[in-house]
């Protein structure tokens, strides 16, 4: 979508960004409003900055990726967080998804195994004035037992199966959205809903995420 001869104004860029989201199935007005408020350009730096408003995943430090905006929108829509909810995000990455969630719920806990990513995301949350996000270095495959249980859990890295500790940290009535499958193949985004008696699983769509890796990163 980038047009090298023509510089969009910020307003045009935003309209095009939102149009793209809608045309790819992001229709929940609350999600669209939350994504309108958070400028993805702040989370993408260096050589890829000029592609921040394209509907494409982009590289970020530590060999990771910021997800495609329409996938962020569709996952947020499937998660359906309420204004009083406490949400755990596993995989802070750039911090973009957490910032979008922060506009839709009471509190977001976001964890990443890379310290550098957590520190850079925290600085952005501070600059944007988003006090309801707590970012932490942790192995998210174990969840965040000190803050559990959660109303909603969003995993933004692919697991072979929904991790047991995350299922255990979901409230009854809670929803978890997680990509599952082998890391080097196409994965399936699933929504897990916890009921009084167990877990219900819905398959949503095919996606491609970096793998959920156990343990902490070197940087
Ligand atoms: N949600 C991010 C994109 C995440 S990319 C965004 O909006 O930009 C996936 C992230 O998951 C990477 O940053 C990776 O470091 C992290 N990750 C992978 N395994 C993890 C684990 N076990 N615990 C915490 N974070 C993990």
Coordinates of C-alpha atoms and ligand atoms in Angstrom, one line a residue:
X1 CA 0.0 0.0 0.0
X2 CA 2.9 2.4 0.4
X3 CA 3.0 5.0 -2.4
X4 CA 6.4 6.4 -2.8
X5 CA 5.5 9.5 -4.8
X6 CA 2.7 10.6 -2.5
X7 CA 3.0 11.4 1.2
X8 CA -0.3 10.8 3.0
X9 CA -1.3 13.3 5.7
X10 CA -1.7 11.8 9.2
X11 CA -5.5 12.0 8.8
X12 CA -5.4 10.2 5.4
X13 CA -3.1 7.6 6.8
X14 CA -5.4 6.9 9.7
X15 CA -8.4 6.6 7.5
X16 CA -6.6 4.2 5.2
X17 CA -5.5 2.2 8.2
X18 CA -9.0 1.9 9.6
X19 CA -10.5 1.1 6.2
X20 CA -8.0 -1.8 5.8
X21 CA -8.9 -3.2 9.3
X22 CA -12.7 -3.1 8.4
X23 CA -12.2 -4.7 5.1
X24 CA -10.3 -7.6 6.8
X25 CA -13.2 -8.2 9.3
X26 CA -12.4 -6.0 12.2
X27 CA -15.9 -4.6 12.7
X28 CA -16.3 -4.2 16.5
X29 CA -16.6 -0.4 17.0
X30 CA -14.9 -0.6 20.4
X31 CA -11.9 -2.4 18.9
X32 CA -11.7 0.0 15.9
X33 CA -11.9 3.0 18.3
X34 CA -9.1 1.6 20.5
X35 CA -7.0 1.0 17.4
X36 CA -7.7 4.4 16.1
X37 CA -6.3 5.9 19.4
X38 CA -3.0 4.0 19.3
X39 CA -0.5 5.0 16.6
X40 CA 1.3 1.9 15.4
X41 CA 4.0 4.2 14.0
X42 CA 5.3 4.7 17.5
X43 CA 6.0 0.9 17.9
X44 CA 7.9 0.4 14.7
X45 CA 11.3 1.9 14.4
X46 CA 14.3 2.0 12.0
X47 CA 14.1 0.9 8.4
X48 CA 10.5 -0.4 8.6
X49 CA 9.0 2.8 10.1
X50 CA 7.5 3.8 6.8
X51 CA 5.5 0.6 6.6
X52 CA 3.9 1.0 10.0
X53 CA 0.5 1.6 8.6
X54 CA 0.5 -1.3 6.1
X55 CA -1.4 -4.4 7.1
X56 CA 1.7 -6.5 7.5
X57 CA 3.8 -8.0 10.3
X58 CA 7.2 -6.2 10.7
X59 CA 10.5 -7.1 12.4
X60 CA 11.3 -5.7 15.9
X61 CA 14.4 -6.3 18.0
X62 CA 15.4 -9.7 19.4
X63 CA 14.4 -11.4 16.2
X64 CA 10.7 -11.0 17.0
X65 CA 7.8 -9.4 15.0
X66 CA 5.0 -6.9 15.6
X67 CA 1.8 -8.6 14.4
X68 CA -0.2 -7.6 11.4
X69 CA -2.7 -4.9 12.4
X70 CA -5.8 -6.9 11.2
X71 CA -4.6 -9.9 13.2
X72 CA -4.3 -7.6 16.3
X73 CA -7.8 -6.4 15.6
X74 CA -9.3 -9.9 15.0
X75 CA -7.6 -11.3 18.1
X76 CA -8.8 -8.4 20.3
X77 CA -12.3 -8.8 18.9
X78 CA -12.3 -12.6 19.6
X79 CA -11.0 -11.9 23.1
X80 CA -13.9 -9.4 23.7
X81 CA -12.5 -7.8 26.8
X82 CA -14.9 -5.8 29.0
X83 CA -14.1 -2.5 30.8
X84 CA -13.7 -4.2 34.2
X85 CA -11.5 -7.1 33.0
X86 CA -8.0 -7.9 34.0
X87 CA -6.1 -9.2 30.9
X88 CA -2.9 -11.2 30.7
X89 CA -1.0 -10.8 27.4
X90 CA 1.9 -13.3 26.8
X91 CA 4.4 -11.8 24.3
X92 CA 4.7 -8.1 24.8
X93 CA 6.9 -7.7 21.7
X94 CA 6.7 -4.1 20.6
X95 CA 3.9 -3.4 23.1
X96 CA 1.4 -2.5 20.4
X97 CA -1.2 -5.1 21.3
X98 CA -1.0 -4.3 25.0
X99 CA -1.6 -0.6 24.2
X100 CA -4.7 -1.5 22.2
X101 CA -6.0 -3.7 25.0
X102 CA -5.3 -1.0 27.6
X103 CA -8.1 1.1 26.1
X104 CA -10.6 -1.7 26.4
X105 CA -10.1 -3.1 29.9
X106 CA -9.3 -2.2 33.5
X107 CA -5.7 -3.6 33.7
X108 CA -3.3 -5.3 31.3
X109 CA -0.4 -7.5 32.5
X110 CA 2.0 -8.2 29.7
X111 CA 5.0 -10.4 29.8
X112 CA 7.9 -11.1 27.5
X113 CA 11.0 -13.4 27.8
X114 CA 13.2 -10.6 26.4
X115 CA 14.2 -7.8 28.8
X116 CA 15.0 -5.4 26.0
X117 CA 11.5 -5.6 24.6
X118 CA 9.8 -5.2 28.0
X119 CA 12.0 -2.1 28.7
X120 CA 11.3 -0.5 25.3
X121 CA 7.6 -1.2 25.5
X122 CA 7.4 0.2 29.1
X123 CA 9.0 3.5 27.9
X124 CA 6.3 3.8 25.2
X125 CA 3.5 3.1 27.7
X126 CA 4.9 5.8 29.9
X127 CA 5.1 8.3 27.0
X128 CA 1.6 7.5 25.9
X129 CA 0.2 7.9 29.4
X130 CA -1.1 4.3 29.7
X131 CA -0.9 3.7 33.5
X132 CA -3.1 0.5 33.4
X133 CA -0.4 -1.7 31.8
X134 CA 2.1 -3.6 33.9
X135 CA 5.0 -5.0 31.8
X136 CA 7.2 -7.7 33.2
X137 CA 10.0 -10.0 32.2
X138 CA 8.7 -13.5 32.7
X139 CA 8.3 -16.9 31.0
X140 CA 4.6 -16.5 30.0
X141 CA 4.2 -20.2 29.3
X142 CA 3.8 -20.4 33.1
X143 CA 1.4 -17.5 33.2
X144 CA 1.6 -15.0 36.0
X145 CA 0.6 -16.8 39.1
X146 CA 0.9 -13.8 41.4
X147 CA -1.8 -11.9 39.5
X148 CA -4.0 -14.8 38.5
X149 CA -6.8 -15.5 37.8
X150 CA -7.5 -13.5 34.7
X151 CA -10.8 -12.6 32.9
X152 CA -9.0 -12.8 29.5
X153 CA -5.6 -14.2 28.3
X154 CA -4.2 -13.4 24.9
X155 CA -1.1 -15.3 23.7
X156 CA 0.7 -13.7 20.8
X157 CA 3.2 -16.5 20.2
X158 CA 2.4 -20.0 19.0
X159 CA 2.2 -22.9 21.4
X160 CA 1.9 -26.6 20.4
X161 CA -1.0 -26.8 22.8
X162 CA -2.7 -24.2 25.0
X163 CA -0.3 -24.2 28.0
X164 CA -1.7 -25.9 31.1
X165 CA -0.7 -23.1 33.6
X166 CA -2.6 -20.5 31.4
X167 CA -5.7 -22.7 31.3
X168 CA -5.5 -22.9 35.1
X169 CA -5.2 -19.2 35.5
X170 CA -8.3 -18.4 33.5
X171 CA -11.4 -17.5 35.5
X172 CA -14.7 -19.4 35.0
X173 CA -16.4 -17.6 32.2
X174 CA -13.0 -16.3 31.0
X175 CA -11.7 -16.4 27.4
X176 CA -8.2 -17.2 26.1
X177 CA -7.1 -16.6 22.5
X178 CA -4.0 -18.5 21.5
X179 CA -2.4 -19.6 18.2
X180 CA -1.6 -23.3 18.3
X181 CA 0.5 -25.5 16.1
X182 CA 4.1 -26.2 15.1
X183 CA 6.1 -23.0 15.0
X184 CA 7.4 -23.4 11.5
X185 CA 4.0 -24.2 9.9
X186 CA 0.7 -22.4 9.6
X187 CA -1.0 -22.4 12.9
X188 CA -4.7 -22.2 14.0
X189 CA -5.9 -19.4 16.2
X190 CA -8.2 -20.8 18.8
X191 CA -10.5 -19.4 21.4
X192 CA -10.8 -21.3 24.7
X193 CA -13.8 -20.5 26.9
X194 CA -13.8 -21.8 30.5
X195 CA -17.1 -22.9 31.8
X196 CA -18.1 -24.4 35.2
X197 CA -17.4 -27.8 33.9
X198 CA -14.5 -27.5 31.6
X199 CA -13.1 -25.8 28.4
X200 CA -14.8 -25.1 25.1
X201 CA -12.6 -24.7 22.0
X202 CA -13.4 -22.7 18.8
X203 CA -11.1 -22.6 15.8
X204 CA -11.0 -19.1 14.4
X205 CA -8.6 -18.8 11.5
X206 CA -5.1 -19.7 10.2
X207 CA -2.3 -17.5 11.4
X208 CA 1.5 -17.4 11.6
X209 CA 3.3 -16.4 14.8
X210 CA 6.8 -16.7 16.2
X211 CA 7.0 -19.6 18.7
X212 CA 6.3 -19.5 22.4
X213 CA 9.7 -20.5 23.8
X214 CA 10.1 -21.6 27.4
X215 CA 12.6 -19.9 29.7
X216 CA 13.9 -16.3 29.6
X217 CA 15.9 -14.8 26.7
X218 CA 19.5 -13.7 26.8
X219 CA 18.7 -10.0 26.2
Ligands
LIG1 N1 2.1 -8.8 20.9 C1 3.4 -8.3 20.2 C2 3.9 -9.3 19.2 C3 4.5 -10.4 19.9 S1 5.7 -11.4 19.0 C4 3.2 -6.9 19.6 O1 2.1 -6.4 19.7 O2 4.1 -6.4 19.1 C5 5.8 -12.7 20.2 C6 6.5 -12.3 21.4 O3 6.4 -13.4 22.3 C7 8.0 -12.1 21.3 O4 8.4 -10.8 21.7 C8 8.6 -13.2 22.1 O5 9.8 -12.8 22.8 C9 7.5 -13.5 23.1 N2 7.6 -14.8 23.7 C10 7.9 -16.0 23.2 N3 7.9 -17.0 24.1 C11 7.6 -16.4 25.3 C12 7.4 -16.8 26.6 N4 7.5 -18.1 27.0 N5 7.1 -15.9 27.6 C13 7.0 -14.6 27.3 N6 7.1 -14.1 26.0 C14 7.4 -15.0 25.0

